[in-house]
């Protein structure tokens, strides 16, 4: 509340000395040149002290301010833990973001992937530009409206703190331009459960890499598209995409049930694909000479539940891992004639929904489960079991139960092996720093907030968030998809 200025009062011109007032001259009948002929009523020092800044006693004024003050909840609001009351809504603290943008599409998207571009690595200038591909989830009665969207987001500006602080610097005009979303569409007839991209470079480095997408649909099909022409058309105005260019290179129908597990090998340039379904079967598809896609019809089996996620090893081209609703993660060798796992570890008593294999430290694997717990495992501690021996169950090197709903996505930072992004069903997309160590004697509370581990770096609220990915060329940039559309942000802490 702004304070009203106190009324001006007469003050003697002589300074106070040693706590005593100067002796006043004797009154006389003559009116001096600066005196008020009607005189002044002086208050005592006690009265001046009691009156306060607006002429009323401080106690009376403070009591009125207390009655009129807006009630403020002094407790820390934690998305996913705290509950909004009727009529309340959340708004982000923009001072904690370097960049923050949201965009909506006609239909929500369960899955998306970020596409590498030719704009350079380690980009820190604004406005930013990124490319992505996503598959829609239209209503069942309007399934024919589904599509594979190839997107270009440009004009992603830095948070306009200069305007908030009334800065005089006018040189950043280009950094605060309005964001632009451009899309190209490939028609689909079914919901996309999971989509992933794979690239191999062109002979001309100035041209965008040949880019394949693998789309696993609700109809239990796997569609492989070449979206290179669609990506190139964004930067070549007037380019027409022919119907033939939007047709799939291959439609794979080896699965008898739908699935959500898709991953491209990062070590096979021409394209090698893993897909897993709800029947617990995993298939390998390879691009042969001449561009023909061939699927090995002998599935990998061993899970007692659905395959929820799948990941190729970042440094061994014949090794992959799978996560299942049976609570296990299994490690496989594609050269195995038995098509059985080499290692099997129970990592949760509930479904293991997602996992991420660190590309910086290849022996670290992160998993996220249906009970809201996520953990990091050292694969060097996972030993194969034999018929005669049973190894003790390995312990995670770190585990967290901060989230109270299922983990829906997890991904290691592309260049920092201590940073992890985690999305959950409690409408949170959190960033974690595993480099923060916790001694046994230390509290598990952070800044006095109960049950908030110190490794929790940032909490971003995003309604019904399903998937999140780091941008590999814009350090710290995270993109997520949820029920309200897409979000792109970069915090001041990563």
PDB file of N, CA, C and O in Angstrom, residues 374-409:
ATOM      1  N   UNK A 374      11.091 -42.980 -10.145  1.00  0.00           N
ATOM      2  CA  UNK A 374      12.060 -43.157 -11.223  1.00  0.00           C
ATOM      3  C   UNK A 374      13.435 -43.383 -10.599  1.00  0.00           C
ATOM      4  O   UNK A 374      13.699 -42.969  -9.475  1.00  0.00           O
ATOM      5  N   UNK A 375      14.274 -44.091 -11.343  1.00  0.00           N
ATOM      6  CA  UNK A 375      15.551 -44.519 -10.770  1.00  0.00           C
ATOM      7  C   UNK A 375      16.630 -44.542 -11.844  1.00  0.00           C
ATOM      8  O   UNK A 375      16.350 -44.569 -13.046  1.00  0.00           O
ATOM      9  N   UNK A 376      17.862 -44.524 -11.383  1.00  0.00           N
ATOM     10  CA  UNK A 376      19.035 -44.627 -12.255  1.00  0.00           C
ATOM     11  C   UNK A 376      19.793 -45.890 -11.867  1.00  0.00           C
ATOM     12  O   UNK A 376      20.048 -46.139 -10.677  1.00  0.00           O
ATOM     13  N   UNK A 377      20.168 -46.682 -12.869  1.00  0.00           N
ATOM     14  CA  UNK A 377      20.811 -47.975 -12.640  1.00  0.00           C
ATOM     15  C   UNK A 377      22.192 -48.003 -13.292  1.00  0.00           C
ATOM     16  O   UNK A 377      22.380 -47.454 -14.376  1.00  0.00           O
ATOM     17  N   UNK A 378      23.111 -48.658 -12.613  1.00  0.00           N
ATOM     18  CA  UNK A 378      24.447 -48.891 -13.156  1.00  0.00           C
ATOM     19  C   UNK A 378      24.441 -50.288 -13.777  1.00  0.00           C
ATOM     20  O   UNK A 378      24.386 -51.300 -13.070  1.00  0.00           O
ATOM     21  N   UNK A 379      24.478 -50.344 -15.101  1.00  0.00           N
ATOM     22  CA  UNK A 379      24.367 -51.626 -15.800  1.00  0.00           C
ATOM     23  C   UNK A 379      25.558 -52.541 -15.536  1.00  0.00           C
ATOM     24  O   UNK A 379      25.468 -53.748 -15.798  1.00  0.00           O
ATOM     25  N   UNK A 380      26.635 -52.011 -15.031  1.00  0.00           N
ATOM     26  CA  UNK A 380      27.781 -52.857 -14.696  1.00  0.00           C
ATOM     27  C   UNK A 380      27.467 -53.784 -13.518  1.00  0.00           C
ATOM     28  O   UNK A 380      28.157 -54.780 -13.307  1.00  0.00           O
ATOM     29  N   UNK A 381      26.427 -53.430 -12.763  1.00  0.00           N
ATOM     30  CA  UNK A 381      26.020 -54.265 -11.632  1.00  0.00           C
ATOM     31  C   UNK A 381      24.991 -55.331 -12.039  1.00  0.00           C
ATOM     32  O   UNK A 381      24.610 -56.154 -11.198  1.00  0.00           O
ATOM     33  N   UNK A 382      24.537 -55.285 -13.276  1.00  0.00           N
ATOM     34  CA  UNK A 382      23.554 -56.266 -13.734  1.00  0.00           C
ATOM     35  C   UNK A 382      24.295 -57.483 -14.293  1.00  0.00           C
ATOM     36  O   UNK A 382      25.015 -57.371 -15.283  1.00  0.00           O
ATOM     37  N   UNK A 383      24.081 -58.618 -13.670  1.00  0.00           N
ATOM     38  CA  UNK A 383      24.773 -59.838 -14.074  1.00  0.00           C
ATOM     39  C   UNK A 383      23.756 -60.860 -14.607  1.00  0.00           C
ATOM     40  O   UNK A 383      22.659 -60.988 -14.059  1.00  0.00           O
ATOM     41  N   UNK A 384      24.114 -61.566 -15.659  1.00  0.00           N
ATOM     42  CA  UNK A 384      23.204 -62.592 -16.182  1.00  0.00           C
ATOM     43  C   UNK A 384      23.064 -63.738 -15.192  1.00  0.00           C
ATOM     44  O   UNK A 384      24.024 -64.131 -14.514  1.00  0.00           O
ATOM     45  N   UNK A 385      21.854 -64.264 -15.096  1.00  0.00           N
ATOM     46  CA  UNK A 385      21.606 -65.409 -14.221  1.00  0.00           C
ATOM     47  C   UNK A 385      21.799 -66.696 -15.002  1.00  0.00           C
ATOM     48  O   UNK A 385      21.563 -66.757 -16.206  1.00  0.00           O
ATOM     49  N   UNK A 386      22.246 -67.726 -14.315  1.00  0.00           N
ATOM     50  CA  UNK A 386      22.392 -69.045 -14.937  1.00  0.00           C
ATOM     51  C   UNK A 386      21.370 -69.999 -14.319  1.00  0.00           C
ATOM     52  O   UNK A 386      20.638 -69.646 -13.387  1.00  0.00           O
ATOM     53  N   UNK A 387      21.312 -71.175 -14.849  1.00  0.00           N
ATOM     54  CA  UNK A 387      20.334 -72.147 -14.354  1.00  0.00           C
ATOM     55  C   UNK A 387      20.614 -72.544 -12.908  1.00  0.00           C
ATOM     56  O   UNK A 387      19.710 -72.921 -12.165  1.00  0.00           O
ATOM     57  N   UNK A 388      21.894 -72.469 -12.506  1.00  0.00           N
ATOM     58  CA  UNK A 388      22.270 -72.957 -11.180  1.00  0.00           C
ATOM     59  C   UNK A 388      22.470 -71.852 -10.154  1.00  0.00           C
ATOM     60  O   UNK A 388      22.537 -72.125  -8.959  1.00  0.00           O
ATOM     61  N   UNK A 389      22.613 -70.629 -10.621  1.00  0.00           N
ATOM     62  CA  UNK A 389      22.876 -69.528  -9.690  1.00  0.00           C
ATOM     63  C   UNK A 389      21.880 -68.403  -9.899  1.00  0.00           C
ATOM     64  O   UNK A 389      21.351 -68.213 -10.996  1.00  0.00           O
ATOM     65  N   UNK A 390      21.636 -67.666  -8.832  1.00  0.00           N
ATOM     66  CA  UNK A 390      20.753 -66.507  -8.886  1.00  0.00           C
ATOM     67  C   UNK A 390      21.467 -65.338  -8.234  1.00  0.00           C
ATOM     68  O   UNK A 390      21.816 -65.401  -7.046  1.00  0.00           O
ATOM     69  N   UNK A 391      21.724 -64.302  -8.998  1.00  0.00           N
ATOM     70  CA  UNK A 391      22.449 -63.148  -8.483  1.00  0.00           C
ATOM     71  C   UNK A 391      21.527 -62.280  -7.623  1.00  0.00           C
ATOM     72  O   UNK A 391      20.324 -62.183  -7.886  1.00  0.00           O
ATOM     73  N   UNK A 392      22.054 -61.637  -6.585  1.00  0.00           N
ATOM     74  CA  UNK A 392      21.225 -60.722  -5.786  1.00  0.00           C
ATOM     75  C   UNK A 392      20.728 -59.559  -6.639  1.00  0.00           C
ATOM     76  O   UNK A 392      21.413 -59.112  -7.563  1.00  0.00           O
ATOM     77  N   UNK A 393      19.533 -59.081  -6.325  1.00  0.00           N
ATOM     78  CA  UNK A 393      18.933 -57.988  -7.103  1.00  0.00           C
ATOM     79  C   UNK A 393      19.775 -56.727  -6.945  1.00  0.00           C
ATOM     80  O   UNK A 393      20.095 -56.323  -5.828  1.00  0.00           O
ATOM     81  N   UNK A 394      20.148 -56.105  -8.034  1.00  0.00           N
ATOM     82  CA  UNK A 394      20.941 -54.872  -7.936  1.00  0.00           C
ATOM     83  C   UNK A 394      20.111 -53.726  -7.369  1.00  0.00           C
ATOM     84  O   UNK A 394      18.885 -53.706  -7.467  1.00  0.00           O
ATOM     85  N   UNK A 395      20.786 -52.760  -6.769  1.00  0.00           N
ATOM     86  CA  UNK A 395      20.145 -51.578  -6.212  1.00  0.00           C
ATOM     87  C   UNK A 395      20.382 -50.384  -7.142  1.00  0.00           C
ATOM     88  O   UNK A 395      21.455 -50.270  -7.743  1.00  0.00           O
ATOM     89  N   UNK A 396      19.419 -49.501  -7.275  1.00  0.00           N
ATOM     90  CA  UNK A 396      19.655 -48.311  -8.105  1.00  0.00           C
ATOM     91  C   UNK A 396      20.686 -47.401  -7.459  1.00  0.00           C
ATOM     92  O   UNK A 396      20.798 -47.340  -6.226  1.00  0.00           O
ATOM     93  N   UNK A 397      21.428 -46.688  -8.281  1.00  0.00           N
ATOM     94  CA  UNK A 397      22.394 -45.726  -7.738  1.00  0.00           C
ATOM     95  C   UNK A 397      21.690 -44.460  -7.275  1.00  0.00           C
ATOM     96  O   UNK A 397      22.246 -43.677  -6.493  1.00  0.00           O
ATOM     97  N   UNK A 398      20.463 -44.259  -7.734  1.00  0.00           N
ATOM     98  CA  UNK A 398      19.637 -43.135  -7.271  1.00  0.00           C
ATOM     99  C   UNK A 398      18.181 -43.470  -7.577  1.00  0.00           C
ATOM    100  O   UNK A 398      17.881 -44.082  -8.604  1.00  0.00           O
ATOM    101  N   UNK A 399      17.280 -43.079  -6.700  1.00  0.00           N
ATOM    102  CA  UNK A 399      15.850 -43.279  -6.949  1.00  0.00           C
ATOM    103  C   UNK A 399      15.074 -42.166  -6.268  1.00  0.00           C
ATOM    104  O   UNK A 399      15.486 -41.656  -5.213  1.00  0.00           O
ATOM    105  N   UNK A 400      13.943 -41.798  -6.860  1.00  0.00           N
ATOM    106  CA  UNK A 400      13.160 -40.672  -6.366  1.00  0.00           C
ATOM    107  C   UNK A 400      11.667 -41.004  -6.472  1.00  0.00           C
ATOM    108  O   UNK A 400      11.212 -41.516  -7.500  1.00  0.00           O
ATOM    109  N   UNK A 401      10.923 -40.677  -5.422  1.00  0.00           N
ATOM    110  CA  UNK A 401       9.473 -40.873  -5.430  1.00  0.00           C
ATOM    111  C   UNK A 401       8.742 -39.552  -5.218  1.00  0.00           C
ATOM    112  O   UNK A 401       7.693 -39.500  -4.580  1.00  0.00           O
ATOM    113  N   UNK A 402       9.330 -38.489  -5.729  1.00  0.00           N
ATOM    114  CA  UNK A 402       8.721 -37.158  -5.611  1.00  0.00           C
ATOM    115  C   UNK A 402       7.355 -37.117  -6.295  1.00  0.00           C
ATOM    116  O   UNK A 402       6.398 -36.554  -5.767  1.00  0.00           O
ATOM    117  N   UNK A 403       7.245 -37.699  -7.487  1.00  0.00           N
ATOM    118  CA  UNK A 403       5.984 -37.692  -8.229  1.00  0.00           C
ATOM    119  C   UNK A 403       5.010 -38.703  -7.626  1.00  0.00           C
ATOM    120  O   UNK A 403       5.408 -39.795  -7.221  1.00  0.00           O
ATOM    121  N   UNK A 404       3.746 -38.329  -7.590  1.00  0.00           N
ATOM    122  CA  UNK A 404       2.719 -39.195  -7.027  1.00  0.00           C
ATOM    123  C   UNK A 404       1.824 -39.810  -8.102  1.00  0.00           C
ATOM    124  O   UNK A 404       0.859 -40.506  -7.784  1.00  0.00           O
ATOM    125  N   UNK A 405       2.135 -39.579  -9.347  1.00  0.00           N
ATOM    126  CA  UNK A 405       1.427 -40.211 -10.468  1.00  0.00           C
ATOM    127  C   UNK A 405       2.465 -40.850 -11.384  1.00  0.00           C
ATOM    128  O   UNK A 405       3.669 -40.659 -11.220  1.00  0.00           O
ATOM    129  N   UNK A 406       1.994 -41.604 -12.372  1.00  0.00           N
ATOM    130  CA  UNK A 406       2.885 -42.375 -13.235  1.00  0.00           C
ATOM    131  C   UNK A 406       3.872 -41.503 -13.996  1.00  0.00           C
ATOM    132  O   UNK A 406       3.570 -40.376 -14.373  1.00  0.00           O
ATOM    133  N   UNK A 407       5.074 -42.040 -14.178  1.00  0.00           N
ATOM    134  CA  UNK A 407       6.082 -41.374 -15.002  1.00  0.00           C
ATOM    135  C   UNK A 407       5.746 -41.671 -16.460  1.00  0.00           C
ATOM    136  O   UNK A 407       5.603 -42.827 -16.856  1.00  0.00           O
ATOM    137  N   UNK A 408       5.623 -40.626 -17.276  1.00  0.00           N
ATOM    138  CA  UNK A 408       5.220 -40.793 -18.673  1.00  0.00           C
ATOM    139  C   UNK A 408       6.354 -40.596 -19.658  1.00  0.00           C
ATOM    140  O   UNK A 408       6.245 -40.989 -20.821  1.00  0.00           O
ATOM    141  N   UNK A 409       7.465 -39.978 -19.210  1.00  0.00           N
ATOM    142  CA  UNK A 409       8.596 -39.759 -20.112  1.00  0.00           C
ATOM    143  C   UNK A 409       9.834 -39.464 -19.281  1.00  0.00           C
ATOM    144  O   UNK A 409       9.738 -38.861 -18.208  1.00  0.00           O
TER     145      UNK A 409
END
